[in-house]
Coordinates of C-alpha atoms and ligand atoms in Angstrom, one line a residue:
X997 CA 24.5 13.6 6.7
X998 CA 23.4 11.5 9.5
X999 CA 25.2 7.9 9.3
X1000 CA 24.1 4.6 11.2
X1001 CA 25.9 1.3 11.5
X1002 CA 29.6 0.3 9.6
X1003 CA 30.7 3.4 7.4
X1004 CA 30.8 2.6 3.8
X1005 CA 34.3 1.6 2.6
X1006 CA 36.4 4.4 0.7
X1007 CA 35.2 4.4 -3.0
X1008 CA 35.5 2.0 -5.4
X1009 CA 36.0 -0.4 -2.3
X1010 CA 33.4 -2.6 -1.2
X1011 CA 32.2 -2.2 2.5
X1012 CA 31.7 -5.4 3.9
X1013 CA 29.1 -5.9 7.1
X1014 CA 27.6 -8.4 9.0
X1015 CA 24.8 -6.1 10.3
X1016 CA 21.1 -8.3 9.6
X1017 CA 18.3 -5.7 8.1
X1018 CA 16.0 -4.4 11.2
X1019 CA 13.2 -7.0 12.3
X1020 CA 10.0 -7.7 9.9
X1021 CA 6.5 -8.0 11.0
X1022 CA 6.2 -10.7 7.5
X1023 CA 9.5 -12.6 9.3
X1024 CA 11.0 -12.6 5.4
X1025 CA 14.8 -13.6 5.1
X1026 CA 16.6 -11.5 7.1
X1027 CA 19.2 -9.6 4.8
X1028 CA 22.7 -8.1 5.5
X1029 CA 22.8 -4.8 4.8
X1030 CA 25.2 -2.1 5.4
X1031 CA 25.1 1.4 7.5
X1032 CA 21.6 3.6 7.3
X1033 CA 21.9 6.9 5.9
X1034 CA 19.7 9.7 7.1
X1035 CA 19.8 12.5 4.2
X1036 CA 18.1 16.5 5.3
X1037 CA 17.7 17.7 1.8
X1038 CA 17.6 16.3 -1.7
X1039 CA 21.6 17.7 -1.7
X1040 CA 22.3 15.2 0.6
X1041 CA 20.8 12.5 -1.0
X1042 CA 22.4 13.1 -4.6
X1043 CA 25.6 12.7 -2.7
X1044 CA 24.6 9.7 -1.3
X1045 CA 23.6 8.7 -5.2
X1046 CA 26.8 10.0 -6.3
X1047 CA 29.4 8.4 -3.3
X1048 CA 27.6 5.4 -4.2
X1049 CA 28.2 5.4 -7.7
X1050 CA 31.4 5.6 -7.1
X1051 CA 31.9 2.8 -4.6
X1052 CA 29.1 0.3 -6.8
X1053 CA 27.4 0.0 -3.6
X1054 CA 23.7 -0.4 -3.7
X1055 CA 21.2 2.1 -1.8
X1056 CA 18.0 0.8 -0.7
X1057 CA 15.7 4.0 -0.2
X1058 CA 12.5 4.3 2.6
X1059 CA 10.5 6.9 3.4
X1060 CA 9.3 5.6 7.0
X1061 CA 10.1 1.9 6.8
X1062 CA 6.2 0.4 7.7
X1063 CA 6.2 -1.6 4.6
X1064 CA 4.2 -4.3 7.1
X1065 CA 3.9 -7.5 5.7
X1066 CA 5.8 -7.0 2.3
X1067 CA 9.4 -6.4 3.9
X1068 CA 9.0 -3.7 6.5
X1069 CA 12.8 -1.9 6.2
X1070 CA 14.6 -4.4 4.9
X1071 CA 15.9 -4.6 0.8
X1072 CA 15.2 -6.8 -1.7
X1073 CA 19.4 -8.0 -2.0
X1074 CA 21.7 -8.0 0.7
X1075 CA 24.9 -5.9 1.2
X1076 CA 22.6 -2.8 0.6
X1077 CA 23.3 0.6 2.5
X1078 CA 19.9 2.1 3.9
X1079 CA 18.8 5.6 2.7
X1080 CA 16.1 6.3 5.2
X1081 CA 14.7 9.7 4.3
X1082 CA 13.0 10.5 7.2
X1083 CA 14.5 13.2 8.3
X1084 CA 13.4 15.0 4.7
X1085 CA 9.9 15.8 6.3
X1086 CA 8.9 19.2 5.4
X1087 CA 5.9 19.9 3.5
X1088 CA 7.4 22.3 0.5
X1089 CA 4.0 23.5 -0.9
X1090 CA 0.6 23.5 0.5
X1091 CA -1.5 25.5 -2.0
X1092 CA -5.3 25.3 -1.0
X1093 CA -6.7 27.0 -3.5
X1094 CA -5.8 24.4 -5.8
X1095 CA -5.5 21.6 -3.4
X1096 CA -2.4 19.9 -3.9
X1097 CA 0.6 19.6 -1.1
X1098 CA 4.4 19.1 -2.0
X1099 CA 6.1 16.9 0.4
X1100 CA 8.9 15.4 1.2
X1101 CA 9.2 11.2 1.6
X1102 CA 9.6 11.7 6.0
X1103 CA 6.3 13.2 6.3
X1104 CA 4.0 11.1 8.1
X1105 CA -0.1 10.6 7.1
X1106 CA -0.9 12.5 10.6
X1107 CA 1.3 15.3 9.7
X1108 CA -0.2 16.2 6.7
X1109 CA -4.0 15.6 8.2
X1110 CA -3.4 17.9 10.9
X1111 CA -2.3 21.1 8.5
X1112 CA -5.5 20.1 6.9
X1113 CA -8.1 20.1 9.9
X1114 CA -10.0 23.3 9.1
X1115 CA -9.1 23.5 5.6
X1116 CA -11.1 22.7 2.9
X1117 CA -9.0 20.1 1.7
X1118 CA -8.3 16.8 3.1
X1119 CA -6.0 13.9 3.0
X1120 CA -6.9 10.2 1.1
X1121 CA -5.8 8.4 4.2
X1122 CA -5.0 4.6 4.8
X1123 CA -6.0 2.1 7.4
X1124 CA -2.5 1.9 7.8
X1125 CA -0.3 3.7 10.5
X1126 CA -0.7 7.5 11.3
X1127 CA 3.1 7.6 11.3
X1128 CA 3.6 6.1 7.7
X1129 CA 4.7 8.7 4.8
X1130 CA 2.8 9.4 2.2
X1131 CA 5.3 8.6 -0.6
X1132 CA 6.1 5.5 -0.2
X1133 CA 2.8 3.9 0.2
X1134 CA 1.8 6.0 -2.8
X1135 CA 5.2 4.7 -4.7
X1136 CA 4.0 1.2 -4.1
X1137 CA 0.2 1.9 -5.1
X1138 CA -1.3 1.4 -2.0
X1139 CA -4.7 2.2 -1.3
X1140 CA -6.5 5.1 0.6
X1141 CA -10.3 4.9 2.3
X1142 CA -11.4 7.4 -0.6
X1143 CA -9.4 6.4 -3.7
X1144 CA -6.4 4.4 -5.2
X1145 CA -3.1 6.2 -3.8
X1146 CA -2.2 6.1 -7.4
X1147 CA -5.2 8.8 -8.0
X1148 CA -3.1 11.2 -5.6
X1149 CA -0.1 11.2 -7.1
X1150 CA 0.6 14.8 -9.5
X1151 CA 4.3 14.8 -9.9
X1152 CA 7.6 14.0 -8.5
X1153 CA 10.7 15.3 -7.9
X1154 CA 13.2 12.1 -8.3
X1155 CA 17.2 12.1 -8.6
X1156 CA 18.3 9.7 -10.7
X1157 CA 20.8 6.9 -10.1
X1158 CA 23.2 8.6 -12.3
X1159 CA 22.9 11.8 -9.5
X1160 CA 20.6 13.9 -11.4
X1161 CA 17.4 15.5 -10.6
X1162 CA 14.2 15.4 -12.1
X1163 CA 11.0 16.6 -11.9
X1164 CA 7.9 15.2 -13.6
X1165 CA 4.0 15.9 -14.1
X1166 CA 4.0 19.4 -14.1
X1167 CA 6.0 19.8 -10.5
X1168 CA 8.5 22.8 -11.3
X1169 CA 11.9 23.2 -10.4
X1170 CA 10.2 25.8 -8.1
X1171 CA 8.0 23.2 -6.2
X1172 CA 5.0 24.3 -7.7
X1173 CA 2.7 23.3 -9.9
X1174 CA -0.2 24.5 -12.6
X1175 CA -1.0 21.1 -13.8
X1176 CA 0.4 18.9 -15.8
X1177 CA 1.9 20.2 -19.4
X1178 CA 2.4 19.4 -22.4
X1179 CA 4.7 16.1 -23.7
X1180 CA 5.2 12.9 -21.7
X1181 CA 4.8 12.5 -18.4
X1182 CA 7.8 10.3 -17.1
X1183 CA 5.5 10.4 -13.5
X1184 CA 4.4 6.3 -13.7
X1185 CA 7.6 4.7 -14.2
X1186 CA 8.9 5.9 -11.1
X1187 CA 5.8 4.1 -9.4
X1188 CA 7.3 0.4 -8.2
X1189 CA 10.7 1.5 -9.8
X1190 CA 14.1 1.5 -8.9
X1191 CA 15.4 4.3 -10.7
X1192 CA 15.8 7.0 -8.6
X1193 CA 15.0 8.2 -4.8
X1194 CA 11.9 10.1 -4.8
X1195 CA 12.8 13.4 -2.8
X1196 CA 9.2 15.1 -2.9
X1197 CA 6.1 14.4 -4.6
X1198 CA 2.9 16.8 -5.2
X1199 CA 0.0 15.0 -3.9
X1200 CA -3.5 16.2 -4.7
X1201 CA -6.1 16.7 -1.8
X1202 CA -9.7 15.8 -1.8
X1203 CA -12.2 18.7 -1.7
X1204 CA -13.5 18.3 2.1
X1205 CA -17.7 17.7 1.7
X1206 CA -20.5 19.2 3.2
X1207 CA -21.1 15.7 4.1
X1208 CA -19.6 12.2 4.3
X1209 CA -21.5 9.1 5.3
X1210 CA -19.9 6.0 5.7
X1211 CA -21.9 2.5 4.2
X1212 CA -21.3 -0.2 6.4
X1213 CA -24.0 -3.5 5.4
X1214 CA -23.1 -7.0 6.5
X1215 CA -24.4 -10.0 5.1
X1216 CA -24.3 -14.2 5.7
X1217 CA -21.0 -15.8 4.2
X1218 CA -24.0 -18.3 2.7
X1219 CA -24.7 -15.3 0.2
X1220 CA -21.8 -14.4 -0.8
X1221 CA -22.6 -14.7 -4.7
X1222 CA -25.5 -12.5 -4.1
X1223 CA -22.8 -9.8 -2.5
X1224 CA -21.0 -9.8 -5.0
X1225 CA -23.4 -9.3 -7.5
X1226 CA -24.4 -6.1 -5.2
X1227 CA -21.1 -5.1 -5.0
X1228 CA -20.9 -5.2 -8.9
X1229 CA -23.6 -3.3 -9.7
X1230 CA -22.9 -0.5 -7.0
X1231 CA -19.2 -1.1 -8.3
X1232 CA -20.1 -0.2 -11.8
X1233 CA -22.5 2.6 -10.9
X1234 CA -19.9 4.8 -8.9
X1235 CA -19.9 8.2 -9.4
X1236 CA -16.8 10.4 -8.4
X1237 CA -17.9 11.8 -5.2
X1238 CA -18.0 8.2 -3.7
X1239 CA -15.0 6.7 -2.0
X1240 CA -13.7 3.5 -2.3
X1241 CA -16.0 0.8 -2.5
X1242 CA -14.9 -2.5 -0.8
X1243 CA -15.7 -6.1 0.0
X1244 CA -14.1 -6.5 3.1
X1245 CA -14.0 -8.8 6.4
X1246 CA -14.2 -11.9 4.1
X1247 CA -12.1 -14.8 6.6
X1248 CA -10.9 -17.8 6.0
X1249 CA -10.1 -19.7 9.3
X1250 CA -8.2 -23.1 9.1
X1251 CA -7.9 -24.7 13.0
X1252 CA -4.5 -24.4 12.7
X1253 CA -4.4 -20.8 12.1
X1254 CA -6.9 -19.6 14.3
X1255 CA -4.6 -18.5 16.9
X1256 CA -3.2 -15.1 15.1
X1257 CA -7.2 -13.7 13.7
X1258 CA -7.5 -10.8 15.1
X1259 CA -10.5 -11.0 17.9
X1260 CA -14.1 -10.4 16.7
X1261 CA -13.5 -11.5 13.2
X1262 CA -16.3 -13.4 12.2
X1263 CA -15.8 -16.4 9.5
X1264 CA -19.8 -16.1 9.4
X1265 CA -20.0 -12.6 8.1
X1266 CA -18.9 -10.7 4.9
X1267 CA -18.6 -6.8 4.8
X1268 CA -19.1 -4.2 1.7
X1269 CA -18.1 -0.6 2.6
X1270 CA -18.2 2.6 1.0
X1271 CA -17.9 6.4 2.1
X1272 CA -20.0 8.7 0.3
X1273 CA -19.4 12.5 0.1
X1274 CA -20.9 15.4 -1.3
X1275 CA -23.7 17.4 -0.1
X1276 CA -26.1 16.2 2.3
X1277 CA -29.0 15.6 -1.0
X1278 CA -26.5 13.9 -3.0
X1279 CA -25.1 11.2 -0.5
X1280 CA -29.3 11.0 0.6
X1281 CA -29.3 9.9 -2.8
X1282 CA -26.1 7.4 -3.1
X1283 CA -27.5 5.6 -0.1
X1284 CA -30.9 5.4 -1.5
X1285 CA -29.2 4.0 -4.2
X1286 CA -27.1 0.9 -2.8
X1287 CA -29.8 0.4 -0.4
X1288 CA -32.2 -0.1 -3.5
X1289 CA -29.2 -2.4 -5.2
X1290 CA -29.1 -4.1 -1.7
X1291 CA -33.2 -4.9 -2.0
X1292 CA -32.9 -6.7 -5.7
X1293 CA -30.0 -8.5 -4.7
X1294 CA -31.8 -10.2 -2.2
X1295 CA -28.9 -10.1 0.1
X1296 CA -30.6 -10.7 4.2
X1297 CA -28.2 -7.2 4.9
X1298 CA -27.8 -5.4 7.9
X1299 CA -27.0 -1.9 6.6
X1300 CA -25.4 0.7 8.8
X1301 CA -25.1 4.1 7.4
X1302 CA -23.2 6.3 9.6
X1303 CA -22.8 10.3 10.0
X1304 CA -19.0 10.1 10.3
X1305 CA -19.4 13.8 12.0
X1306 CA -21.1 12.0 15.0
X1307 CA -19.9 8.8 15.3
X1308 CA -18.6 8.5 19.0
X1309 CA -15.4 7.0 19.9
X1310 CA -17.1 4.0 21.5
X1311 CA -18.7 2.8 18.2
X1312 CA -17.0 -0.3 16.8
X1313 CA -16.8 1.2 13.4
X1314 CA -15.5 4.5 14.7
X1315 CA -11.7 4.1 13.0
X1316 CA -13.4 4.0 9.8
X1317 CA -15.4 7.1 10.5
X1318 CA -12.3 8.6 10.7
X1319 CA -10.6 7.1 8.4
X1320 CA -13.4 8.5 5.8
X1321 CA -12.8 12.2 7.3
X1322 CA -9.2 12.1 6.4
X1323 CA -7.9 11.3 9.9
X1324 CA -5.6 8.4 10.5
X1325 CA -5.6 6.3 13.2
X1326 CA -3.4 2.7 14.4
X1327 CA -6.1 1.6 16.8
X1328 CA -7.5 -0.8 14.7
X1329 CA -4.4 -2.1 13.4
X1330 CA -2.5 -2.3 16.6
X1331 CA -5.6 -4.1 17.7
X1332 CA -5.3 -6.6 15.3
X1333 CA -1.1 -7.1 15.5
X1334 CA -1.9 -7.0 19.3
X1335 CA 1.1 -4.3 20.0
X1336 CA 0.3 -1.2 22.0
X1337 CA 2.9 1.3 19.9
X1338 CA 3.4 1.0 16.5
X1339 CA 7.1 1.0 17.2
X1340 CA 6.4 -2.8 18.5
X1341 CA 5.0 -3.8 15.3
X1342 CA 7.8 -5.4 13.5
X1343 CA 8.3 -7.1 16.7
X1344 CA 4.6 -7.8 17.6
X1345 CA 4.1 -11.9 18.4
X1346 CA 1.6 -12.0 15.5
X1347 CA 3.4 -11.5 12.2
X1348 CA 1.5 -10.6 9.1
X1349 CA 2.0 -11.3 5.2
X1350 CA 0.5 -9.4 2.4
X1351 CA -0.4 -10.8 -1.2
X1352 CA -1.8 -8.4 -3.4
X1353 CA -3.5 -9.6 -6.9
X1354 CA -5.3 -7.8 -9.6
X1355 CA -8.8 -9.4 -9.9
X1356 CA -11.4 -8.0 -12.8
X1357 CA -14.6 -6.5 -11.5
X1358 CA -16.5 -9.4 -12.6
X1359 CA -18.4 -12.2 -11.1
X1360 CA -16.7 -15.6 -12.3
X1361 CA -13.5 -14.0 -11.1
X1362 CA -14.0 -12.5 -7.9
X1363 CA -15.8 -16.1 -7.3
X1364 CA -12.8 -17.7 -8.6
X1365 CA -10.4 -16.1 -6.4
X1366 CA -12.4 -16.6 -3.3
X1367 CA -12.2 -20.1 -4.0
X1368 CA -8.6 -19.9 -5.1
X1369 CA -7.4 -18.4 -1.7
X1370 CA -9.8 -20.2 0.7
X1371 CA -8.2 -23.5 -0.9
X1372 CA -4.8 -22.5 -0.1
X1373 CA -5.1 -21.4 3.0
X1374 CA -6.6 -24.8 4.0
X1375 CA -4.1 -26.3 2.6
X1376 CA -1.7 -24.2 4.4
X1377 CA -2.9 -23.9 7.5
X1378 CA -3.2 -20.6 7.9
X1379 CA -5.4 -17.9 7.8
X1380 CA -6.6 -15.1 5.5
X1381 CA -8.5 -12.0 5.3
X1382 CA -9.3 -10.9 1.9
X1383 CA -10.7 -7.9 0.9
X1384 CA -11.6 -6.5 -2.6
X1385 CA -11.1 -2.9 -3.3
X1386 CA -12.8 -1.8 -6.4
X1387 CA -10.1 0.3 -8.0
X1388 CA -12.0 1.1 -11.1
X1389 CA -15.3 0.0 -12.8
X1390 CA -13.0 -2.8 -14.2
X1391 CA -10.6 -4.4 -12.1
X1392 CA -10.4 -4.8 -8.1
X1393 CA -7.1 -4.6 -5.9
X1394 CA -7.4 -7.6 -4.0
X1395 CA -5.6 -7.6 -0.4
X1396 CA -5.4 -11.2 1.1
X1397 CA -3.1 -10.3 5.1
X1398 CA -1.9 -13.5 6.4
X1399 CA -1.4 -13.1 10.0
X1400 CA 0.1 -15.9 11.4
X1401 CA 1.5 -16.6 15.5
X1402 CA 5.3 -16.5 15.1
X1403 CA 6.7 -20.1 16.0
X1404 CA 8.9 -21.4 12.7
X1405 CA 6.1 -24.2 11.6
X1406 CA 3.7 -21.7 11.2
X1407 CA 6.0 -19.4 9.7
X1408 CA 6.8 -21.5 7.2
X1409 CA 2.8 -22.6 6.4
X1410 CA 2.7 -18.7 6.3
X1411 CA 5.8 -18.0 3.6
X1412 CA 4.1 -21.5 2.0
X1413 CA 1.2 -20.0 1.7
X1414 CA 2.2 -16.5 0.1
X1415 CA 4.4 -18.5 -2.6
X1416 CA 1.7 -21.5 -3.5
X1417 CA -0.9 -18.4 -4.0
X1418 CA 1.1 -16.3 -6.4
X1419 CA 1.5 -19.6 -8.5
X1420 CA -2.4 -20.2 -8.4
X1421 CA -3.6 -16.6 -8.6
X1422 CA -0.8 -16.6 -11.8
X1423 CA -2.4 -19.9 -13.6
X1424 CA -5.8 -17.8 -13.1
X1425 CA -5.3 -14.6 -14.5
X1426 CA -4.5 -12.4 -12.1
X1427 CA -1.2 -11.7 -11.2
X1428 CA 0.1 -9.4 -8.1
X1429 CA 0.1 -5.9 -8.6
X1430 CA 2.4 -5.3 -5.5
X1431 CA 5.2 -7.5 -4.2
X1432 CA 7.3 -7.9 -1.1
X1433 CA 10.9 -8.4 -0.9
X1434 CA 11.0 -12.5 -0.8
X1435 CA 9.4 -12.5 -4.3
X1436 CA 10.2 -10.3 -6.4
X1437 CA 12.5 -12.2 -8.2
X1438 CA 9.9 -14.7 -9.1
X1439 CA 8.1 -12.2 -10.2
X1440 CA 9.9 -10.2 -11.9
X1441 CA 10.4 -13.7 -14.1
X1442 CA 6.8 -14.3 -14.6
X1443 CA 6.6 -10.6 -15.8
X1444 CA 8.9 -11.4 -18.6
X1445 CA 7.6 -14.4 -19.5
X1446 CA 3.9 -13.0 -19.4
X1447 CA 4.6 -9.1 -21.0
X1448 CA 6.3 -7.5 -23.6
X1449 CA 7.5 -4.8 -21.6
X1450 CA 11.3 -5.5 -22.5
X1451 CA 12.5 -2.1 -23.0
X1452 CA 12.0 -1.0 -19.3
X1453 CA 15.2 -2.3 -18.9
X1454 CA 16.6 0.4 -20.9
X1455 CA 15.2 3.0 -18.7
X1456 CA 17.3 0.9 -16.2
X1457 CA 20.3 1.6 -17.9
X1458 CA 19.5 5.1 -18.6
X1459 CA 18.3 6.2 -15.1
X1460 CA 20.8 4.0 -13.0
X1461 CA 23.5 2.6 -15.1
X1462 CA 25.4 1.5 -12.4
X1463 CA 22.6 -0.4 -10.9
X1464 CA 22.7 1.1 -7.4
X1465 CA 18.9 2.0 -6.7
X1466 CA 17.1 -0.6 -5.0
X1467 CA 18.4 -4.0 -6.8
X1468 CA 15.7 -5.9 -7.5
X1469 CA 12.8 -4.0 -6.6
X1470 CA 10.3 -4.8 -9.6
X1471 CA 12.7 -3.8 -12.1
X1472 CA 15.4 -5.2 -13.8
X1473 CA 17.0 -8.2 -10.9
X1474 CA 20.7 -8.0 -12.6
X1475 CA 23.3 -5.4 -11.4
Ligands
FAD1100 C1 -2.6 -4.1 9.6 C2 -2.0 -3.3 8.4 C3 -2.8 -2.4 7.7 C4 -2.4 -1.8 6.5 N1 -3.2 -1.0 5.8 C5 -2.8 -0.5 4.6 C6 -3.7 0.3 3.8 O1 -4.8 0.6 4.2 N2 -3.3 0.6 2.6 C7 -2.1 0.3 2.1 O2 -1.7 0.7 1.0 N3 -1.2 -0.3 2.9 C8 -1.5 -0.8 4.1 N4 -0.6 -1.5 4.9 C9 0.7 -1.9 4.3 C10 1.9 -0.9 4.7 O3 2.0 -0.8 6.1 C11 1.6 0.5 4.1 O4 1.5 0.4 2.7 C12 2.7 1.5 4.5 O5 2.3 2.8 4.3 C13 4.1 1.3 3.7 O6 5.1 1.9 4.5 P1 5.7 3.3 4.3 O7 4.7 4.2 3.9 O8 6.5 3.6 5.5 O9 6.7 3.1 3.0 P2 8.3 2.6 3.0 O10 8.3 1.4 3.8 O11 9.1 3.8 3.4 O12 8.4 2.4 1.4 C14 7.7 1.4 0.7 C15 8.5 0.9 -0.5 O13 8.7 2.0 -1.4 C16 10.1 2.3 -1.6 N5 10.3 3.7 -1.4 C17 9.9 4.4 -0.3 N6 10.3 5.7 -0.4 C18 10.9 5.8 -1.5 C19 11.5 6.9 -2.2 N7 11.5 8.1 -1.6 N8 12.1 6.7 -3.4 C20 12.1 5.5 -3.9 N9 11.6 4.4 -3.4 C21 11.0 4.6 -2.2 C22 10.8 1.5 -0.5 O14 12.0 1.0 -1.1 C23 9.9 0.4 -0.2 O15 10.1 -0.7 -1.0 C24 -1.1 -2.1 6.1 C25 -0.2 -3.0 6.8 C26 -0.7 -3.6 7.9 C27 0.1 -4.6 8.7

């Protein structure tokens, strides 16, 4: 195995190090951690599990380290030895008559598109970067142009803190898979988990359409209410062959936070955005649709509805043609961190925070935390860009980025910010439903004081007795 940094003390010992965790496009604490491990197989990392076991010394495991704005590479506690998997990049499986691909946590969105181009498969891609895995955004439930990342996910291959490996959802020791059979499915409790390293995941593919159109319609920030209402009813209407619905491009600009908003946001304007596949009849008839929902709201729209298999490269909204086809691209998001490689991002002069809440699809509360955010960020002095992803016809992922210049003052406003909108959001009803490594502690408090979910812990004990796996990471803080 590949080994970076100080070399782990002999068992039993503990290593010490004064190595500070890579830099961090959110600017979080800066942890000490120890040397970076680079496993080739899932033998390699079960003796990684295992030596560190012995030596009590905690592993913090990435797939390709772009957790942007919640933590980047670094862990949630210090002193932890980095298990980047990386180099485990081989897709296992690719099975397309059934559509699903086994892979392993190092290979990248763009990988996995291009063995798809001609195929009639393709890939629920994020507007993230082309270079990110697809595990661990999937581990963290992130969220893909056509569906939840969560929708993806079939089975896993994990091995446990105690060294063993297991596979769950139906994924055979043989890396295939039929579906899922019969008994529990242990599949969701390694999702925002640290009880194991996931080694390889099956991830299922979306059937490629005949068609796929992408809704783009802008209305005034002065009719919001009437948006959302649209987006509601359109919202509650979906059918499977549409992709994710979203309220996007929704800014709030304090003066002193101008300076990091991307160019050509526009405080004025508010976005809803959905792709629509199927054949060419039935997305004629999901447009007709939303336009008619459009019409009643009264909403003064623009709609764009785009043939994503012509859009040109010098349309504005040609990223998210592609994004809708299954292709990944970073233009947009260098664009907006101002970096020309992705490499640069963690170092990029704007810096970015994510908070992530759980909002219900319904009015009062998507209203409510508008009003919620907009508040803080005033009182902050910093700005936001929220954006509602309707998950389900009940409840919305709500992303709010925070991108703020990096000078300590506004830095500060920034970490402010994330901490004073957790607490509100909380006192609302809607708590995060993704974290980043500053807060997880506090939130892993206001989990126990909110749920009876108590026993998880147990699993804790069961999977990773010796607490090794990711302290802290939205399980269990203690070790
Ligand atoms: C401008 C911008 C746009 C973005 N767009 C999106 C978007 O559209 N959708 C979205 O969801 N996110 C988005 N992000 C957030 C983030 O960049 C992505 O979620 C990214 O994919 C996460 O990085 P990664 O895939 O390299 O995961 P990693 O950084 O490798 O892992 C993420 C987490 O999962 C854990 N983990 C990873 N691998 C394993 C494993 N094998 N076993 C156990 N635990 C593991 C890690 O400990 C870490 O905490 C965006 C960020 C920015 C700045």
């Amino acid at each position: 195995m590949k080994t970076v940094g100080e070399p782990s003390a002999s068992p039993g010992e503990k290593a010490l190090s004064v190595q500070r965790s890579s830099p961090d496009l959110g600017a979080h604490r800066p942890r000490r951690t120890r040397e970076t491990l680079f496993p080739a197989g899932t033998g390699e990392v079960r003796d990684a599990v295992l030596a560190a076991r012995a030596g009590k010394t905690p592993l913090y495991p990435l797939s390709t380290g772009r957790n942007w704005g919640m933590g980047s590479r670094s862990p949630v506690v210090d002193d932890c030895a980095v298990l980047d998997l990386g180099r485990m990049n081989a897709v296992r499986t690719l099975d397309l008559d059934a559509g699903y691909a086994v892979i392993e946590p190092g290979v990248t969105q763009r990988q996995l598109a291009a063995l798809l181009e001609g195929t009639p498969w393709m890939l629920n891609v994020t507007a993230g970067c082309a270079d990110a895995g697809v595990i661990g955004n999937t581990l963290e439930r992130g969220d893909g142009t056509i569906r939840a990342r969560t929708d993806d996910l079939l089975g896993l291959e994990v091995v446990l803190g105690t060294g063993e490996v297991v596979t769950t959802g139906g994924l055979d020791r043989h890396g295939r898979r039929a579906g899922r059979i019969a008994g529990p499915d242990l599949t969701g409790v390694f999702q925002q988990a640290n009880l194991g390293v996931v080694t390889a995941a099956a991830i299922g593919l979306v059937p490629r359409p005949e068609t796929i159109a992408l809704v783009h319609a802008t209305f005034a920030r002065d009719a919001l209410e009437e948006g959302v209402d649209a987006l509601i009813r359109i919202g509650r209407a979906r059918v499977a062959e549409h992709g994710m619905l979203r309220l996007k491009e929704l800014f709030v600009v304090p003066e002193r936070g101008a300076a990091a908003v991307p160019p050509g946001a526009d405080p004025d304007t508010v976005t809803i955005q959905v792709p629509l596949l199927g054949s060419p009849a039935a997305v004629r008839d999901a447009e007709r649709g939303i336009r008619a929902v459009f019409q009643d709201a009264g909403t003064p729209v623009s709609v764009r509805v785009l043939d994503t298999a012509t859009t040109t490269a010098d349309d504005p909204l040609y990223a998210r043609a592609r994004f809708a086809r299954g292709i990944p691209t970073c233009d947009a998001l260098r664009a907006g961190l101002r970096v020309r490689t992705c490499e640069e991002a963690d170092e990029a002069a704007v810096g970015w925070l994510m908070f992530l809440p759980t909002v219900p699809l319904r009015r009062e509360s998507l209203s409510t935390a508008v009003d919620l955010m907009r508040a803080e960020s005033q009182r902050h002095g910093t700005a936001s860009m929220l954006e509602f992803n309707v998950i389900s016809q009940h409840s919305t992922n709500m992303v709010v980025q925070c991108p703020f210049v990096r000078e300590p003052d506004a830095v500060e406003r920034a970490h402010a910010l994330r901490a004073a909108a957790r607490d509100a959001f909380r006192r609302a009803g809607f708590p995060v439903y993704r974290s980043n490594i500053d807060q997880q502690d506090s939130e892993l408090a206001v989990r126990a004081e909110d749920y009876r979910d108590g026993p998880l812990g147990a699993l804790k004990d069961l999977f990773d007795p010796d607490g090794i796996i990711a302290p802290g990471r939205y399980l269990v803080v203690a070790r």
